[in-house]
Short mmCIF file of C-alpha atoms in Angstrom, two decimals:
data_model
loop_
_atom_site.label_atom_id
_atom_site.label_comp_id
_atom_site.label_asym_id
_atom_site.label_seq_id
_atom_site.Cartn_x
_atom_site.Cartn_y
_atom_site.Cartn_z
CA UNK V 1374 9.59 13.81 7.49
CA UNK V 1375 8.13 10.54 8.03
CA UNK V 1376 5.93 9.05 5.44
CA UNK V 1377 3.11 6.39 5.60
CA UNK V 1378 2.54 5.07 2.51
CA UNK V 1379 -0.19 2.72 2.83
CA UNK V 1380 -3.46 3.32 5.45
CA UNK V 1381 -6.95 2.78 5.71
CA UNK V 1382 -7.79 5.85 7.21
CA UNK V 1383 -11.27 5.99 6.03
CA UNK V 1384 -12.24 2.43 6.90
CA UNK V 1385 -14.76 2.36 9.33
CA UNK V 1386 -12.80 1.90 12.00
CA UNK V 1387 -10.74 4.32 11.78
CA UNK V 1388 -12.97 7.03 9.70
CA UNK V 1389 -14.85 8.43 12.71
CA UNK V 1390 -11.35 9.91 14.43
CA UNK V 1391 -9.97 10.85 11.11
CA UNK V 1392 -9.07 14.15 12.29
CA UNK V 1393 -7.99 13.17 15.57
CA UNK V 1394 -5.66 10.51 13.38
CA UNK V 1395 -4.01 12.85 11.31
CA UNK V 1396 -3.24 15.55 13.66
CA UNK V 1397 -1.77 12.30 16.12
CA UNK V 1398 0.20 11.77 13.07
CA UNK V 1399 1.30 15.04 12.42
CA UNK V 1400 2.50 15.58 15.98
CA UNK V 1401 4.48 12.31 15.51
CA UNK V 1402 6.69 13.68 12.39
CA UNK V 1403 4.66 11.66 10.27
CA UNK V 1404 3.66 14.42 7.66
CA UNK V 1405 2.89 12.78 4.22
CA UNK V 1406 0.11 9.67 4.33
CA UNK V 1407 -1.14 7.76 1.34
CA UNK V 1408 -5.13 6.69 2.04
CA UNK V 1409 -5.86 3.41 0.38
CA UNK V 1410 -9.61 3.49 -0.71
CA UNK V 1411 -11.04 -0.18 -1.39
CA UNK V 1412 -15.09 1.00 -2.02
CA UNK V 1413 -17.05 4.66 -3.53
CA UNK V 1414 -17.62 4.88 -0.09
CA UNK V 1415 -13.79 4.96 1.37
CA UNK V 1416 -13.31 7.09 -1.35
CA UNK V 1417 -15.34 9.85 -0.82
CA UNK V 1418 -14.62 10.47 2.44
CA UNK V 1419 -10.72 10.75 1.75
CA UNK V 1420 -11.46 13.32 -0.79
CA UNK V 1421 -13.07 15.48 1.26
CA UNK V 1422 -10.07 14.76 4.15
CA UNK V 1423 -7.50 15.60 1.02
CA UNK V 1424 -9.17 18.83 0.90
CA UNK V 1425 -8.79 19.47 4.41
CA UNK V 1426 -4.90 18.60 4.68
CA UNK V 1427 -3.82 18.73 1.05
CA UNK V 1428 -0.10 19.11 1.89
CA UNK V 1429 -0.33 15.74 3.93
CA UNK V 1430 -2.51 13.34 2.02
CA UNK V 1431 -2.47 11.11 -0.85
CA UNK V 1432 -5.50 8.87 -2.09
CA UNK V 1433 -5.43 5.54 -3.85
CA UNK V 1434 -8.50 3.75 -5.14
CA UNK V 1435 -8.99 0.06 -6.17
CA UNK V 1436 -10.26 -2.95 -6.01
CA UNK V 1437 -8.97 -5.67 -3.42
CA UNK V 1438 -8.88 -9.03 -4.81
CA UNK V 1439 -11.03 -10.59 -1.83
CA UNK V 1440 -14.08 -8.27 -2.83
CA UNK V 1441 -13.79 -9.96 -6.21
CA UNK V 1442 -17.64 -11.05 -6.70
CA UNK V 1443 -18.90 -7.95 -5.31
CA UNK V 1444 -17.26 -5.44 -8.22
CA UNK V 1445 -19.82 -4.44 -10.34
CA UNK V 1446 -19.31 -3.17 -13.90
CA UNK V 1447 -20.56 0.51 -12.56
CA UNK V 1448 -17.73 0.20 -10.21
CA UNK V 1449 -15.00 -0.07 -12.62
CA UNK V 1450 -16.76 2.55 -14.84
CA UNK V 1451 -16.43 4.90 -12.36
CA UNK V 1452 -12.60 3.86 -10.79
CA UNK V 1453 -11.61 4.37 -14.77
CA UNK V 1454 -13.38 7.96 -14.80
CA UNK V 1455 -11.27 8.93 -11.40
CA UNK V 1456 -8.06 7.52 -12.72
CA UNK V 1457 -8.75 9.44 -16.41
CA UNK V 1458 -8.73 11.92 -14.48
CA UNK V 1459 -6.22 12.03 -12.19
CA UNK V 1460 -8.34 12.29 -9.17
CA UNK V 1461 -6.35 9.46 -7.28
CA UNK V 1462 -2.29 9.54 -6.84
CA UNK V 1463 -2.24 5.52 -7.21
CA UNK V 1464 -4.31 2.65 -8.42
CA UNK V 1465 -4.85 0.37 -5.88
CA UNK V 1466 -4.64 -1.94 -3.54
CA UNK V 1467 -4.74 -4.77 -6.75
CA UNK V 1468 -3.66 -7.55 -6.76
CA UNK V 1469 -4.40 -11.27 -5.82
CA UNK V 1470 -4.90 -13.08 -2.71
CA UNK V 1471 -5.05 -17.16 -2.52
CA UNK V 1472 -4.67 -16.97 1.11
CA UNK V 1473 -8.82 -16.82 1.96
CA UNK V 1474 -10.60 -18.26 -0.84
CA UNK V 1475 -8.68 -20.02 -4.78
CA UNK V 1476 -12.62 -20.51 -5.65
CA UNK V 1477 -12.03 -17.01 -7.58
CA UNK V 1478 -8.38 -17.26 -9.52
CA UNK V 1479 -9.47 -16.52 -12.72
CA UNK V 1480 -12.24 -13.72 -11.98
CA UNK V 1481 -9.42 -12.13 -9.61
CA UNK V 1482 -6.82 -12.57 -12.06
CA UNK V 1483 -9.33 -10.23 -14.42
CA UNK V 1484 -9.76 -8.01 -12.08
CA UNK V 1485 -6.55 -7.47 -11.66
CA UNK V 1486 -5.38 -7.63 -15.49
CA UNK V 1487 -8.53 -4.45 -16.09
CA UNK V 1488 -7.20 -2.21 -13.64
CA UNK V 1489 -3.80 -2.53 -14.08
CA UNK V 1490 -4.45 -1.70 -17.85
CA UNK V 1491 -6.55 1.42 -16.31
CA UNK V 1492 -3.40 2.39 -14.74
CA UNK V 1493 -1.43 2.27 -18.00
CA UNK V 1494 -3.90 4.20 -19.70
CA UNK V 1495 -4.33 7.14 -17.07
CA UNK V 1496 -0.65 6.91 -16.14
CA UNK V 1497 -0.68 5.92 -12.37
CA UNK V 1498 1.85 3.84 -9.90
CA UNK V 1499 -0.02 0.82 -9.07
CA UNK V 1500 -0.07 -0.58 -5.29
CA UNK V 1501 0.01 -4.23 -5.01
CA UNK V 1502 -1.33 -7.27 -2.79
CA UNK V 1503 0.15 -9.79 -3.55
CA UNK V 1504 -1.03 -13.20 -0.88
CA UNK V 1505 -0.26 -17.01 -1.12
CA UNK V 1506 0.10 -15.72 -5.25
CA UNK V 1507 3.35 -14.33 -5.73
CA UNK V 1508 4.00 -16.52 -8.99
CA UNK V 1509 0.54 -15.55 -10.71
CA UNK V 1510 0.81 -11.62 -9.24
CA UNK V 1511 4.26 -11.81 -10.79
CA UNK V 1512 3.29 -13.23 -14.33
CA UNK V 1513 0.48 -10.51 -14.68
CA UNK V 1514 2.71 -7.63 -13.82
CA UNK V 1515 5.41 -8.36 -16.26
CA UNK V 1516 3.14 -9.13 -18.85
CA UNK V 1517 0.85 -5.93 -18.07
CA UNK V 1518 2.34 -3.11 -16.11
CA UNK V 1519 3.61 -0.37 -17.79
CA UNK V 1520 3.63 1.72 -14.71
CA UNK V 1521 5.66 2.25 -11.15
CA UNK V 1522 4.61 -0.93 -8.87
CA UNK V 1523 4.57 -0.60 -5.01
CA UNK V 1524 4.88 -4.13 -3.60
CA UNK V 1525 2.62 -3.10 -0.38
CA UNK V 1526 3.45 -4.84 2.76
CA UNK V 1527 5.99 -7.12 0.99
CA UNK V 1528 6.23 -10.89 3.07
CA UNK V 1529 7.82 -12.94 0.35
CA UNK V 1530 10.81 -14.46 0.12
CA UNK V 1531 14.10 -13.02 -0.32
CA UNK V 1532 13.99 -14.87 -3.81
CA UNK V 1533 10.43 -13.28 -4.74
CA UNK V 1534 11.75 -9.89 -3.53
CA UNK V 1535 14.90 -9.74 -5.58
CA UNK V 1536 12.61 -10.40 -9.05
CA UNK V 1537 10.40 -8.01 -7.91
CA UNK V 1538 13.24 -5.55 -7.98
CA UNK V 1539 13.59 -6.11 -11.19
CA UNK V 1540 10.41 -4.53 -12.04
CA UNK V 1541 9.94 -0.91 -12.01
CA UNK V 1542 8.89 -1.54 -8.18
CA UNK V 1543 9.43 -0.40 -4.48
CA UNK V 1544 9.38 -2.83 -1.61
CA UNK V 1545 6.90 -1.44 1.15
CA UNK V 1546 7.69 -2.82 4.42
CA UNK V 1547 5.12 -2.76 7.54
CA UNK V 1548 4.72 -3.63 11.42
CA UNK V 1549 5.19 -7.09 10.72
CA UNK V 1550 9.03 -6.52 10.47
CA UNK V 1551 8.96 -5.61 14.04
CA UNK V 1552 8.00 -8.91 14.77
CA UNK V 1553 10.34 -11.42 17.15
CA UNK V 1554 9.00 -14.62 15.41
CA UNK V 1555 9.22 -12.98 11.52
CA UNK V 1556 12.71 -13.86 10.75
CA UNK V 1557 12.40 -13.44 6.71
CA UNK V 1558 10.84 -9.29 7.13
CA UNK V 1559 14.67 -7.95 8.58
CA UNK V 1560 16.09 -10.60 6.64
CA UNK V 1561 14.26 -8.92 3.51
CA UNK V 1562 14.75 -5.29 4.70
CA UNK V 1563 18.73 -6.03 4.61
CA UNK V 1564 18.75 -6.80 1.05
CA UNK V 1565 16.60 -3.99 -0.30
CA UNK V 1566 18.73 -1.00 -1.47
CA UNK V 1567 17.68 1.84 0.42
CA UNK V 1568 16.67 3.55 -2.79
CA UNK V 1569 13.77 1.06 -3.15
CA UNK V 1570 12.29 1.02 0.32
CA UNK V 1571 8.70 1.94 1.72
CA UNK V 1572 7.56 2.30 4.92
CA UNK V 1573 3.72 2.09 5.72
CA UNK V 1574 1.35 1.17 8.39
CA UNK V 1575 -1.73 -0.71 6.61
CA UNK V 1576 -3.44 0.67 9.49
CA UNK V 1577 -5.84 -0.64 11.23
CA UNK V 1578 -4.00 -3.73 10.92
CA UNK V 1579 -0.34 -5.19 11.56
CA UNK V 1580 0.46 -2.60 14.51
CA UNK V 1581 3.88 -2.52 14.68
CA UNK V 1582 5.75 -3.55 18.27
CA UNK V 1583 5.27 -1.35 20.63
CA UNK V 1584 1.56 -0.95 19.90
CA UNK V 1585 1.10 -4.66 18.98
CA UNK V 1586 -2.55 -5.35 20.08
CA UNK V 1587 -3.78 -1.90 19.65
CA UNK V 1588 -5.73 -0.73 16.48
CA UNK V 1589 -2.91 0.91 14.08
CA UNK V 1590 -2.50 4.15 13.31
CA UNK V 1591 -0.48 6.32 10.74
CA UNK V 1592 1.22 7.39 13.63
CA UNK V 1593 2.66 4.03 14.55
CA UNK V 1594 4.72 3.72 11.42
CA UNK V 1595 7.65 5.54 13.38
CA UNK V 1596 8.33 2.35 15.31
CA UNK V 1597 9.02 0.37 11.76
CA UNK V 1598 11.03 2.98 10.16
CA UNK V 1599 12.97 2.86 13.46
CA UNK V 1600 13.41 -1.39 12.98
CA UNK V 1601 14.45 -0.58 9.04
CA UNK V 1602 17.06 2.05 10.28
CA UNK V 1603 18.44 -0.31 12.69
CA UNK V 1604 18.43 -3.47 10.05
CA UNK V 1605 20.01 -0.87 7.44
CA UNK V 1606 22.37 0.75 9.81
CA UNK V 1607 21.61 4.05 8.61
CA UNK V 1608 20.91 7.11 10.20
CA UNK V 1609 17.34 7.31 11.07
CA UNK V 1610 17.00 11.12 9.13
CA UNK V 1611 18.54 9.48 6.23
CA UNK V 1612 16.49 6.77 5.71
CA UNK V 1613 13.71 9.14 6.44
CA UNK V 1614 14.38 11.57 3.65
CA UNK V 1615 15.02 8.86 1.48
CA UNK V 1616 11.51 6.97 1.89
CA UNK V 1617 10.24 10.18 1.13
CA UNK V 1618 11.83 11.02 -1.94
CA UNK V 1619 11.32 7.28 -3.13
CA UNK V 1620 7.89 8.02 -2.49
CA UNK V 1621 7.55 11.15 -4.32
CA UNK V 1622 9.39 9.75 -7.31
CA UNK V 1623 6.54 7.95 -8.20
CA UNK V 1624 4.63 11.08 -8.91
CA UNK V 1625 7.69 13.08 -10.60
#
């Protein structure tokens, strides 16, 4: 009962071994994965893999905040029809990233603002990014969300992390936490109640050790529910089951 809440499974890089993926995955305990669509493209493909294995998969759909200038106004049309509908579990990733490029605040910080509001309107748990802009990302989400917020691959600060839990929010922690030179991801994990924890891969990136180096899989994400059972002190089934029923929560 392991649960990956965050992967890229139909990037390219990973979309050609899909199958081989999952089934790696599934022989792993890892039995429930959330797909994170960021194009049509991605999108497509996971619904047809969500037909395949509907008892394991998940799909989210949004717009990254690096891909900013390259969102057309078809695009949104069409993320608002799949979200109307109900087509995708969560909106996202959203968010904003300062880390690359602050050419693009304002445009991302519109982005952003229009699909959260999609999310309120359809009724959908939003999945955040949130890079080098936790003050802005922070702003916009009490001002705007009305929904359940995942912070995805959370690597603030302890301070940061403690006002995000007092959003409607869970803290999704990834690889990184594994890490011997991250000292503020355990410290981070050991202040989250276990009530409000994610685990995740963002796979193909951020392996966790001991795969660090290798592409990631969903597979992988064993390894950091492992480090945030150890940083917890809780049984590893525990925490397991309770990642899982955090997880489903969202969709009660």
């Amino acid at each position: 009962m392991i649960t990956d809440t965050h992967c890229h499974l139909t990037c390219d890089t990973l979309y050609e071994d899909a199958d081989q993926i999952i089934e790696e995955a599934l022989a792993k305990g890892v039995d429930l994965m959330m797909i994170m669509c960021t194009n049509k493209e991605e999108y497509l493909r996971a619904q047809a893999l969500k037909a395949k294995y509907p008892q394991y998969l998940k799909v989210a759909y949004g717009f990254y905040p690096g891909d900013v200038q390259d969102i057309t106004s078809e695009d949104l049309a069409y993320l608002e029809v799949e979200a109307k509908a109900h087509h995708i579990d969560v909106l996202g990733e959203i968010g904003l990233d300062y880390y690359w490029d602050t050419t693009f605040k304002e445009q991302q910080k519109q982005l952003f603002i229009r699909q959260i509001e999609m999310a309120n309107e359809a009724n959908l748990p939003i999945s955040i990014h949130m890079r080098d802009a936790s003050r802005d990302c922070l702003d916009i989400l009490k001002a705007h969300a009305k929904t359940p917020i995942i912070f995805h691959c959370f690597s603030g600060s302890l301070e940061i992390m403690k006002e995000a839990l007092t959003m409607n929010s869970l803290i999704s922690f990834a690889g990184p936490i594994t890490y011997k030179n991250n000292k503020q991801g355990p410290i981070n994990v050991a202040h989250c109640p276990i009530d409000r924890i994610l685990s995740e891969t963002d796979s193909p990136y951020l392996s966790p050790v001991p795969y660090r180096g290798k592409t990631n899989h969903p597979a992988y994400v064993h390894a950091t529910v492992s480090k945030i059972a150890e940083i917890q002190e809780v049984d590893e089934e525990v925490l397991c089951k309770q990642i899982r029923d955090n997880f489903l929560a969202l969709f009660a």
